[in-house]
mmCIF file of C-alpha atoms in Angstrom:
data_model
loop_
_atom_site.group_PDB
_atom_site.id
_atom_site.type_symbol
_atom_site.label_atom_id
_atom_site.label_comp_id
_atom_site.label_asym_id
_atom_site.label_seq_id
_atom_site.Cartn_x
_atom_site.Cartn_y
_atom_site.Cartn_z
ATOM 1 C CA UNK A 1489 -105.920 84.282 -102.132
ATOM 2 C CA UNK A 1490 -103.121 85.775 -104.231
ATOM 3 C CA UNK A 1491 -100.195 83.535 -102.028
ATOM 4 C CA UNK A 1492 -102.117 80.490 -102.572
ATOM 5 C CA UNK A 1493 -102.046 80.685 -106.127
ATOM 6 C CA UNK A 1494 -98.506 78.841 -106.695
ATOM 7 C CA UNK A 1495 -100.045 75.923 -105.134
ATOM 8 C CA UNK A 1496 -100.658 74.183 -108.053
ATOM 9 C CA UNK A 1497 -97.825 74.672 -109.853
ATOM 10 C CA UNK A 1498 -96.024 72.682 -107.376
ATOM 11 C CA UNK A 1499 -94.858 69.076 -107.053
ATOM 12 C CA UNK A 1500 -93.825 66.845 -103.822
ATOM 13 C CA UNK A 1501 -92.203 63.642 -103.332
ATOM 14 C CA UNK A 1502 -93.205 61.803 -100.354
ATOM 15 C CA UNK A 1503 -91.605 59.080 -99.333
ATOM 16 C CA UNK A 1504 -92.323 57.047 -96.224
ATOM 17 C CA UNK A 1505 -94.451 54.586 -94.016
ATOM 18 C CA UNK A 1506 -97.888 53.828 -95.799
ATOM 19 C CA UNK A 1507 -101.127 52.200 -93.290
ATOM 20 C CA UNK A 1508 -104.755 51.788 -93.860
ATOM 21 C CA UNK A 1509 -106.630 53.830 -91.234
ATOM 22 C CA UNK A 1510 -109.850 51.722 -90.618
ATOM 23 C CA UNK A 1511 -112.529 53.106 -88.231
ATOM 24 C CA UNK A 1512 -115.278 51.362 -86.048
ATOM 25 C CA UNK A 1513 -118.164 53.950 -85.178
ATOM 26 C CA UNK A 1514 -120.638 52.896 -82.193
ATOM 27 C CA UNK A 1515 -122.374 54.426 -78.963
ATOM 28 C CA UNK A 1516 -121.324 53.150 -75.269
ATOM 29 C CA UNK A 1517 -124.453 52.386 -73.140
ATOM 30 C CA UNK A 1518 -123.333 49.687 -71.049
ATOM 31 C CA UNK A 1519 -119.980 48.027 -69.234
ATOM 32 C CA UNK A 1520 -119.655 44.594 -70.344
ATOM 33 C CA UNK A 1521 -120.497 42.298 -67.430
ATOM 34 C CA UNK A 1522 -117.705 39.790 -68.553
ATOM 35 C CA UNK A 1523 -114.859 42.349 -67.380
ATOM 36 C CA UNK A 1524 -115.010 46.505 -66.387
ATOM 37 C CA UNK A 1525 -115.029 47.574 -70.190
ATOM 38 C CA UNK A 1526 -117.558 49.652 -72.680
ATOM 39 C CA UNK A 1527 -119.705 47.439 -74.829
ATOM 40 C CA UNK A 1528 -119.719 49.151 -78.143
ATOM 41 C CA UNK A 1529 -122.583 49.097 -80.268
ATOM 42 C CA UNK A 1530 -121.200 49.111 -83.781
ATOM 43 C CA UNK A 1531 -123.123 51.539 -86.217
ATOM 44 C CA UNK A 1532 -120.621 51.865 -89.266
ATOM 45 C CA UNK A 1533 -117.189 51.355 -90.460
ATOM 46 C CA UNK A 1534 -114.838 53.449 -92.424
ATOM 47 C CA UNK A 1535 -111.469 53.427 -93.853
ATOM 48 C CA UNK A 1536 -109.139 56.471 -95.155
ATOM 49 C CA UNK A 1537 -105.347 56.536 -96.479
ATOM 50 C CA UNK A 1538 -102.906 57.269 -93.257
ATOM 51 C CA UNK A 1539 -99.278 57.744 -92.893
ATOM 52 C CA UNK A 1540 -97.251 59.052 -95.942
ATOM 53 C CA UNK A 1541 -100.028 58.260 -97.623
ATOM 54 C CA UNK A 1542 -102.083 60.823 -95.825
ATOM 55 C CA UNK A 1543 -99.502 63.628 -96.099
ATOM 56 C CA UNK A 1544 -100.231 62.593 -99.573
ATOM 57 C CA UNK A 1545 -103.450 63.221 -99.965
ATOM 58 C CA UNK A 1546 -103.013 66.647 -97.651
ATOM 59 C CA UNK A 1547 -100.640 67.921 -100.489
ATOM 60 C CA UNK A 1548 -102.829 66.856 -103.342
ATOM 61 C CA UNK A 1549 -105.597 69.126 -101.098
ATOM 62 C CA UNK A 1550 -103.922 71.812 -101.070
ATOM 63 C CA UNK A 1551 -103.960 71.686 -105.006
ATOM 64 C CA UNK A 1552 -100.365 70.569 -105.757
ATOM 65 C CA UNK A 1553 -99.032 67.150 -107.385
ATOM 66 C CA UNK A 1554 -98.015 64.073 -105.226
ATOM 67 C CA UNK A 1555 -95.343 61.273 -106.506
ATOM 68 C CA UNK A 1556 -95.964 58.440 -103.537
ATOM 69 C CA UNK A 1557 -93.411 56.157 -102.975
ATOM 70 C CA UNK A 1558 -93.790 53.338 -100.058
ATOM 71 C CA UNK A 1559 -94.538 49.514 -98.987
ATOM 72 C CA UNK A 1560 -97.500 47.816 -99.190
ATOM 73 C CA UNK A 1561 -97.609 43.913 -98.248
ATOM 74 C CA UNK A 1562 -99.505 41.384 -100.315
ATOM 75 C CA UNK A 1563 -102.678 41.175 -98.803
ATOM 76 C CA UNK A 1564 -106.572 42.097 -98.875
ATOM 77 C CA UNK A 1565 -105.475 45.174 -96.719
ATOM 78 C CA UNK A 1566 -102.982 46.600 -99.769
ATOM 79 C CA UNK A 1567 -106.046 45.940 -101.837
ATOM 80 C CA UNK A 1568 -108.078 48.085 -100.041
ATOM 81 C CA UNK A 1569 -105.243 51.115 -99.381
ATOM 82 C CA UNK A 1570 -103.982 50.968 -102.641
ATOM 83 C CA UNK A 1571 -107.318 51.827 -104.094
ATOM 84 C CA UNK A 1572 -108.473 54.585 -101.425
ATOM 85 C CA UNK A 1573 -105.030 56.123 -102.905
ATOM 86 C CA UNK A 1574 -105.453 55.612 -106.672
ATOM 87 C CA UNK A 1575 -108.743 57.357 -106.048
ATOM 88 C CA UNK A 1576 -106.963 61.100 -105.371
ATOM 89 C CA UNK A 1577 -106.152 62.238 -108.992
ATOM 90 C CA UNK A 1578 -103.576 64.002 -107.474
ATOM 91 C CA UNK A 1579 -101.094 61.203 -106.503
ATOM 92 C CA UNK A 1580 -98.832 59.076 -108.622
ATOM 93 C CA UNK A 1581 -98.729 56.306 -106.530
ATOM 94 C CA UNK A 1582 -95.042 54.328 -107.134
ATOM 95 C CA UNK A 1583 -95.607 51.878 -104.289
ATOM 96 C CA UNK A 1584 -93.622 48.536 -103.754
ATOM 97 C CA UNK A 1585 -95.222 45.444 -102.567
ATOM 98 C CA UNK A 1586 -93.733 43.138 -100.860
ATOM 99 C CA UNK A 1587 -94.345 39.154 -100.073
ATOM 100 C CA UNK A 1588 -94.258 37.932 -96.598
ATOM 101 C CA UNK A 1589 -94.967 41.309 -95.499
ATOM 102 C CA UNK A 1590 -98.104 42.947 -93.904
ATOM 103 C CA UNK A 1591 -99.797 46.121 -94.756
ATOM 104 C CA UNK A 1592 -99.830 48.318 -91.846
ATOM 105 C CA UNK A 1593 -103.347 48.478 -90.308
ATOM 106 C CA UNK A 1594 -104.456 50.679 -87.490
ATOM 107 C CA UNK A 1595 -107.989 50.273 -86.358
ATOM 108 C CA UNK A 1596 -109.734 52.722 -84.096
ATOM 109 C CA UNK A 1597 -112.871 52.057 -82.446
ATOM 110 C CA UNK A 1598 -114.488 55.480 -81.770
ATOM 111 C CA UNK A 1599 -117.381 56.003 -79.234
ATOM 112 C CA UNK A 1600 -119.276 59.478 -78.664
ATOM 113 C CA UNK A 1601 -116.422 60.902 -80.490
ATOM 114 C CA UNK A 1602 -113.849 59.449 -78.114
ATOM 115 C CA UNK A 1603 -111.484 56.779 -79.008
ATOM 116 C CA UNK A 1604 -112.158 53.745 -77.146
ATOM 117 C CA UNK A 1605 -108.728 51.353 -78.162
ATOM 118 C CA UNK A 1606 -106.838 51.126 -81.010
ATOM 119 C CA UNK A 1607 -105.810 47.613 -82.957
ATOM 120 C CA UNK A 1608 -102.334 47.606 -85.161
ATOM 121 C CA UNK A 1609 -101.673 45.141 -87.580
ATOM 122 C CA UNK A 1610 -98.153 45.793 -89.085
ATOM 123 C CA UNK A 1611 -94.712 44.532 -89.643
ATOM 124 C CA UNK A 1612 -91.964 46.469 -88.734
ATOM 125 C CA UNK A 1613 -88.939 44.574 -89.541
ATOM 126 C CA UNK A 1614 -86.361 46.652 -91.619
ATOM 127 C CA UNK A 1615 -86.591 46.372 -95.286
ATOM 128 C CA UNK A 1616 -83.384 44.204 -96.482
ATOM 129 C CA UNK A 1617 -80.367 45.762 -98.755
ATOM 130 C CA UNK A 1618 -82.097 44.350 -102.091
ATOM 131 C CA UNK A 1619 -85.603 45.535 -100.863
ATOM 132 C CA UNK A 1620 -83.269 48.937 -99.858
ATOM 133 C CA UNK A 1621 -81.668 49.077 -103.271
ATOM 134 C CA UNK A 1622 -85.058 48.584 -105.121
ATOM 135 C CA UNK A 1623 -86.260 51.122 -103.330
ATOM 136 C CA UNK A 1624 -83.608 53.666 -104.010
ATOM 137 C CA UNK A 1625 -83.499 52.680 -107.676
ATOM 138 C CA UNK A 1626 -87.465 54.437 -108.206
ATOM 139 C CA UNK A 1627 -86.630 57.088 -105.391
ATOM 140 C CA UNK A 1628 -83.669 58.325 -107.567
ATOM 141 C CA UNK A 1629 -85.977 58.621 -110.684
ATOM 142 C CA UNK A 1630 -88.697 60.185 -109.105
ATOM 143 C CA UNK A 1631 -86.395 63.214 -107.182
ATOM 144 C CA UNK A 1632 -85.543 64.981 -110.321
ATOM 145 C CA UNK A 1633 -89.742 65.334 -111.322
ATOM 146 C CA UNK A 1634 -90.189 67.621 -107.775
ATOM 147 C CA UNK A 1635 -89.622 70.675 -106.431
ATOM 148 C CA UNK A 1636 -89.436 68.924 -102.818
ATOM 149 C CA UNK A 1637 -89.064 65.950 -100.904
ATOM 150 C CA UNK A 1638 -90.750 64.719 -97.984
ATOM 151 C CA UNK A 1639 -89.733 61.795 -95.538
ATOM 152 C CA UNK A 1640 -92.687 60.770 -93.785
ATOM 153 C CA UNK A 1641 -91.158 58.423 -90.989
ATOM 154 C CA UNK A 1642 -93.243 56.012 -88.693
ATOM 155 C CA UNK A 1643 -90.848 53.590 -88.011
ATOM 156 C CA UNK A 1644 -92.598 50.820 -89.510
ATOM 157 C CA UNK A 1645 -88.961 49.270 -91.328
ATOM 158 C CA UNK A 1646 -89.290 50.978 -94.817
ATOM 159 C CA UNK A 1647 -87.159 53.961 -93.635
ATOM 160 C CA UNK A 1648 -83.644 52.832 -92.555
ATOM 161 C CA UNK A 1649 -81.375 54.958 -91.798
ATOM 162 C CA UNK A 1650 -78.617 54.105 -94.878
ATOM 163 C CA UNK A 1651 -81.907 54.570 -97.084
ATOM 164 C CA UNK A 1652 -82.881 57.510 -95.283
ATOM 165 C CA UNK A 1653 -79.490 58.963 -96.034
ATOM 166 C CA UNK A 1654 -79.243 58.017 -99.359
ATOM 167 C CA UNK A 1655 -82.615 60.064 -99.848
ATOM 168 C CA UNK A 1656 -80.985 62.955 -98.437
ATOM 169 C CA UNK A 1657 -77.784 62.761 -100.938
ATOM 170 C CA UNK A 1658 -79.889 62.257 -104.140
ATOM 171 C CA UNK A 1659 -82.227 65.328 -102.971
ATOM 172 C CA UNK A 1660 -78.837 67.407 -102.101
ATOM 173 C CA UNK A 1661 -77.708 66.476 -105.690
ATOM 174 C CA UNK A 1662 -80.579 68.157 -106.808
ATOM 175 C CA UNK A 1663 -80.826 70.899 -104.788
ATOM 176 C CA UNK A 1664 -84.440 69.719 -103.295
ATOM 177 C CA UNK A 1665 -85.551 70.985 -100.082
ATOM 178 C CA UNK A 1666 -85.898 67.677 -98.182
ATOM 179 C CA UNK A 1667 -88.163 67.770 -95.245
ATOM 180 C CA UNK A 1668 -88.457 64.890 -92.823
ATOM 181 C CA UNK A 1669 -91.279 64.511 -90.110
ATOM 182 C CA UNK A 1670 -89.522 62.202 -87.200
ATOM 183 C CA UNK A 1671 -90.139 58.933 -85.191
ATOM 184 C CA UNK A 1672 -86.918 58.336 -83.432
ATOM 185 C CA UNK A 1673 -85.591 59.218 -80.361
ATOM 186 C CA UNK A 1674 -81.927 59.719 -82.227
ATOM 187 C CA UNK A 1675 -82.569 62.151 -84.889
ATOM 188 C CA UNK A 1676 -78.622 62.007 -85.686
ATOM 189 C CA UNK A 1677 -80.286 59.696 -88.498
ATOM 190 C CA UNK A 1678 -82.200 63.352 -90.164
ATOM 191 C CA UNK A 1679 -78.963 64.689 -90.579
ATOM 192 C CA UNK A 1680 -79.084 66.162 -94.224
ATOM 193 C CA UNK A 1681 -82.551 67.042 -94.142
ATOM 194 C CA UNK A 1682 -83.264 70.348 -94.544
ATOM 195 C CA UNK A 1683 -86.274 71.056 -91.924
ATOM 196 C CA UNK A 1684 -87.232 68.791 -89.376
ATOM 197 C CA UNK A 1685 -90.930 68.754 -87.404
ATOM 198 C CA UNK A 1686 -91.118 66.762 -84.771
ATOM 199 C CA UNK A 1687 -94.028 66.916 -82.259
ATOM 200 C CA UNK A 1688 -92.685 68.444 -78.419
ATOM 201 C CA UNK A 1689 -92.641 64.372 -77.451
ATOM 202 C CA UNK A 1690 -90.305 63.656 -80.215
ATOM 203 C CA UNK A 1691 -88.327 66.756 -79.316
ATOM 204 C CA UNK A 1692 -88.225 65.636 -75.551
ATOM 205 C CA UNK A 1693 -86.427 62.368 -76.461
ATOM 206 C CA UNK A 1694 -84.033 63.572 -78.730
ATOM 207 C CA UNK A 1695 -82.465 66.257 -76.175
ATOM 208 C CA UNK A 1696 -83.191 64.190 -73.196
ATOM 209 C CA UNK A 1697 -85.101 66.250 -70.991
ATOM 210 C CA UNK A 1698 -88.639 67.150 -70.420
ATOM 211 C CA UNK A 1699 -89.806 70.478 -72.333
ATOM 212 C CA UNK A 1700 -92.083 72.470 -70.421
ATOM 213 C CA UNK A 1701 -91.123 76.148 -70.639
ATOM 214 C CA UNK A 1702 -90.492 78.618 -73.543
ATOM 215 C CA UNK A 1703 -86.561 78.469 -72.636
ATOM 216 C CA UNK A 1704 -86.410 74.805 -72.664
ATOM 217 C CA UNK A 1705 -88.080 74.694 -75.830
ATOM 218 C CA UNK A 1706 -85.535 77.227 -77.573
ATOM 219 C CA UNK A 1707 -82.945 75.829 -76.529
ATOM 220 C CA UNK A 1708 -83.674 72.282 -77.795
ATOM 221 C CA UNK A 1709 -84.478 73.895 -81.329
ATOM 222 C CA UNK A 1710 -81.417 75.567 -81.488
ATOM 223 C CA UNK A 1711 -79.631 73.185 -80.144
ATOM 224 C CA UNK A 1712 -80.836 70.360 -82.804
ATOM 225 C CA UNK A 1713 -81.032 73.147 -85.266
ATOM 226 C CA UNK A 1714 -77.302 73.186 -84.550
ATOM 227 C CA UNK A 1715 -76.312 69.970 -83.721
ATOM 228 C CA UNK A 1716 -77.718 67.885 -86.832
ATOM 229 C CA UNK A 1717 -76.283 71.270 -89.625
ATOM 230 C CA UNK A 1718 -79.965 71.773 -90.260
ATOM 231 C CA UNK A 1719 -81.959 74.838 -92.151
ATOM 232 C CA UNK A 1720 -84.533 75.113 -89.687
ATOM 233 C CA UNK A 1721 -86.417 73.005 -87.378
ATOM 234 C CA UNK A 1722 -90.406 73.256 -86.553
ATOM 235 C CA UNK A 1723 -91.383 71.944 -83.492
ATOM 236 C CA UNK A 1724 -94.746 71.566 -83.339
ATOM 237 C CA UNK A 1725 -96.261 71.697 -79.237
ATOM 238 C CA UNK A 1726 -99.970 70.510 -79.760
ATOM 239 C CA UNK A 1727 -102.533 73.248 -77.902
ATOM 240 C CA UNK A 1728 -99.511 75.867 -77.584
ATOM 241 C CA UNK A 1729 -98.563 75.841 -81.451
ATOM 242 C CA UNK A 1730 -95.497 75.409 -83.127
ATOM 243 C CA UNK A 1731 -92.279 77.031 -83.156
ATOM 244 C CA UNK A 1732 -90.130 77.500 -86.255
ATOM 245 C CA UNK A 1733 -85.955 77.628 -85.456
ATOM 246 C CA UNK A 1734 -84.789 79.135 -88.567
ATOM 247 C CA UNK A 1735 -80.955 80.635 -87.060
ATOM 248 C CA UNK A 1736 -82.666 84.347 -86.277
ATOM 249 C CA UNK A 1737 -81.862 85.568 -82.878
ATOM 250 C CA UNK A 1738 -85.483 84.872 -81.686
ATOM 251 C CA UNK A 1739 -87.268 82.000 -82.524
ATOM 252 C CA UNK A 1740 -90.923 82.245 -84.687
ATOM 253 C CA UNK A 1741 -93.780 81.362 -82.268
ATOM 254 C CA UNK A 1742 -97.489 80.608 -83.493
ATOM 255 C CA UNK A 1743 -100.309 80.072 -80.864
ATOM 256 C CA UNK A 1744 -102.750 77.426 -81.837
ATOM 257 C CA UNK A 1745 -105.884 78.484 -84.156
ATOM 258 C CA UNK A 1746 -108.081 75.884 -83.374
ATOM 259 C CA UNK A 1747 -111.247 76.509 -81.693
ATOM 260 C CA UNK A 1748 -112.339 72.943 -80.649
ATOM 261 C CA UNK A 1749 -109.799 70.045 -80.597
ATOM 262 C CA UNK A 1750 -111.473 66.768 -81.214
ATOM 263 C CA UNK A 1751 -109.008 64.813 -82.501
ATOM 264 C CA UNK A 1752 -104.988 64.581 -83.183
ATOM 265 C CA UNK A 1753 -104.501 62.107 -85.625
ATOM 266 C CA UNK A 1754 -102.908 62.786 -88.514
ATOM 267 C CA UNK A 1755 -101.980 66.063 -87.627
ATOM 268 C CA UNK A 1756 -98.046 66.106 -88.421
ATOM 269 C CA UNK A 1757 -99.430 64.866 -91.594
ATOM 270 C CA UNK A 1758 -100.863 67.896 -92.586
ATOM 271 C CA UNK A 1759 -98.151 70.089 -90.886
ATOM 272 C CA UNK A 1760 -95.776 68.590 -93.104
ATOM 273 C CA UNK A 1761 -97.268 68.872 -95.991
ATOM 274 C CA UNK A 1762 -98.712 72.610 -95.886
ATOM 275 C CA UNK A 1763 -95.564 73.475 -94.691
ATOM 276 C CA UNK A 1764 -93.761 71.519 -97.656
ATOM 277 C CA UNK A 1765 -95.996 72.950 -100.778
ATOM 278 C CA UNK A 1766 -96.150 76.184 -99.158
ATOM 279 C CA UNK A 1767 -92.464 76.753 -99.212
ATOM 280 C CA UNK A 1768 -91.815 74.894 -102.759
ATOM 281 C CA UNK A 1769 -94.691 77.554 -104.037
ATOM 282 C CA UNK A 1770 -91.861 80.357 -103.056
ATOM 283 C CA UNK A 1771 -92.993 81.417 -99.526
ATOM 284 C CA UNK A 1772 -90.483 81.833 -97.142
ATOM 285 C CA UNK A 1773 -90.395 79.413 -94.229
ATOM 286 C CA UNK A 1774 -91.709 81.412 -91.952
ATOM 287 C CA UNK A 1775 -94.964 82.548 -93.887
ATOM 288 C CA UNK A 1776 -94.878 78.659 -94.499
ATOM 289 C CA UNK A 1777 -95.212 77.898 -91.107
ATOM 290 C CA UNK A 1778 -98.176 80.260 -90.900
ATOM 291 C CA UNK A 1779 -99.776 77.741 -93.228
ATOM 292 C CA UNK A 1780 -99.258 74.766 -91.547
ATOM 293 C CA UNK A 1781 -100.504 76.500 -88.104
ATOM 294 C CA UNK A 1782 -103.564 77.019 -89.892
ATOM 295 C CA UNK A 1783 -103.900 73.543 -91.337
ATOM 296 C CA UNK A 1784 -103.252 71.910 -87.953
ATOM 297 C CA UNK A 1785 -106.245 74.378 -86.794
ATOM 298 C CA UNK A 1786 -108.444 72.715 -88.889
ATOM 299 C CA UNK A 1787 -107.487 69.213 -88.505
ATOM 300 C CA UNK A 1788 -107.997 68.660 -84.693
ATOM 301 C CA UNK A 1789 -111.233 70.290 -84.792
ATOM 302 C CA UNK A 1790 -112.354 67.022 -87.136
ATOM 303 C CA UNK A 1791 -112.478 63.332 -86.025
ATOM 304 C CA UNK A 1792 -110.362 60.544 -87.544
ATOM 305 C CA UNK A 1793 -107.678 61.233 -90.881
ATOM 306 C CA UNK A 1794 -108.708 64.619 -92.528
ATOM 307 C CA UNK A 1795 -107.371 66.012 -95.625
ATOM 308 C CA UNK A 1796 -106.980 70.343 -95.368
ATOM 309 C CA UNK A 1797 -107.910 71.580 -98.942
ATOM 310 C CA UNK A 1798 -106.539 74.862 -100.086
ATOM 311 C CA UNK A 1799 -110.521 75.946 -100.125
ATOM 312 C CA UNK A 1800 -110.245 75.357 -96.146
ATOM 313 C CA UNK A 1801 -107.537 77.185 -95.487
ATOM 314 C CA UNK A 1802 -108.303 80.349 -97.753
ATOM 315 C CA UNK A 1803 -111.786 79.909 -95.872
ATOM 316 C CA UNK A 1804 -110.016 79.731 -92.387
ATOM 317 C CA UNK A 1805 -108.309 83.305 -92.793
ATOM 318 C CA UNK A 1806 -111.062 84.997 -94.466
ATOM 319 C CA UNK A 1807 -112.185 84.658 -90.969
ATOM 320 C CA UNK A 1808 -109.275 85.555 -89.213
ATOM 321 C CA UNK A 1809 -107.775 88.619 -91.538
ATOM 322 C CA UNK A 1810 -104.725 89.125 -89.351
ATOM 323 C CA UNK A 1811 -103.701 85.816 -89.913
ATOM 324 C CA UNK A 1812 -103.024 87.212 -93.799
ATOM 325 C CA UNK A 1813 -100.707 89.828 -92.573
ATOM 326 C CA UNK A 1814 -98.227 86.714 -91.851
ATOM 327 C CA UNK A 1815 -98.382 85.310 -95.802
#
């Protein structure tokens, strides 16, 4: 599709919390008679690039470049992750490895398609002003090779907030858009960004109150919108779509896409990064968001960390044609 075309000519920096995403697949057929739990019968194993890393990957899907900057720790599991990233021709993978640090680990054992617990390994003590200052030093090269930035935050220690902010004033020096997917309850810390996207949860906790309604829900986004001197914010609201704040007198509302939801993970992931090449390839945040609802329809409707290719989403509105009306 013709608006799909400038994908490739388009290059993102993502900076943020890297894990390995390991999976345990099995079948429940009995309850353990040690304690009231599912035995799972273990068929396979499989592991998959999450966090920045997968936002990543999603970018590199959608045709464009990646430059990957995180932490890894110095262990069998940064083995492992940095390989499943080196794989994806379209990533340069910068990452930083530190001693006495682990790599973040989440393991998921999956049953029938349901998750049945979830195991983190992970340290997520803040980075310290040398680590901070190394860190900035291949950040500040890498800004001036893209044509956005992304801060991929899972509070995990590698994005502090004087780091965070120092991302923000090299990307304002260089006129980047600088788009920052959240994991705090005080998003005074995004302040600089251009675009926000946090999930309605994240949304919740930053203007203290429960969002349940339309209303509530525009007023938070205008109110943050306002508050932190942002572009826009996109506040994404799971089975009811996503919202785009963008300073017009009505807020831009898209109703989910997807026809079967079977899993969430990963999700802002893709958001963030459809939304992020789309706009660097020219479209206008709006027809941006367009593209992300779309990716995030095809996402849930797969189990475990997905990457959306460009081929999935030209595939998705072929099927829908009044979807293309929005691009």
């Amino acid at each position: 599709m013709t608006a799909l075309e400038n994908f490739s000519n388009v290059k993102i920096l993502v900076i943020g919390d890297l894990m390995l995403d390991q999976y345990l697949w099995g079948v429940v057929s009995r309850i353990s008679p040690e304690a009231p739990v599912p035995v799972v019968k273990l068929g396979r194993t499989s592991v998959a690039a999450g966090g920045a890393a997968n936002v990543a990957a999603n970018v590199s899907g959608l045709g464009a470049k990646a430059i990957l900057i995180g932490i890894i720790g110095n262990d069998s599991n940064a083995v492992v992750l940095r390989e499943l990233i080196e794989k994806d021709s379209g990533i340069d993978c910068r990452l930083i490895q530190l001693d006495g640090r682990e790599t973040t680990v989440k393991t998921r054992i999956v049953a029938h398609n349901q998750h049945v617990v979830r195991l983190d390994q992970e340290t997520t003590t803040a980075i310290t002003e040398t680590e901070t200052e190394a860190s900035i030093s291949i950040i500040s090269k890498a800004i001036d090779e893209v044509d956005a930035v992304i801060v991929s935050d899972y509070a995990k220690g590698f994005l502090t907030n004087g780091l965070i902010s120092e991302i923000f004033r090299l990307a304002r020096k260089s006129g980047k858009v600088t788009l920052a997917d959240p994991k705090s309850k005080d998003l005074s810390k995004y302040r600089g960004a251009t675009i926000i996207t946090p999930n309605l949860k994240e949304a919740s906790e930053a203007v203290q109150f429960l969002l349940e309604s339309r209303e509530q829900i525009s007023k938070a986004g205008n109110d943050l919108r306002a508050g932190l001197g942002l572009e826009s914010v996109l506040i994404t609201e799971g089975e009811h779509g996503m919202t785009l704040f963008d300073g017009a007198d009505s807020p831009f509302h898209l109703e989910a896409l997807a026809r079967d939801v079977f899993d969430t993970t990963g999700a802002g992931d893709t958001v963030i990064a459809a939304f992020s090449v789309a706009a660097a390839s020219g479209m206008s945040f709006r027809e941006a968001a367009t593209i992300a609802n779309v990716a995030a329809g095809i996402v849930v409707g797969h189990i475990g960390t997905t990457v959306v290719t460009k081929a999935d989403i030209e595939a998705f509105i072929s099927s829908q044609p009044e979807i293309a009306r929005g691009i």
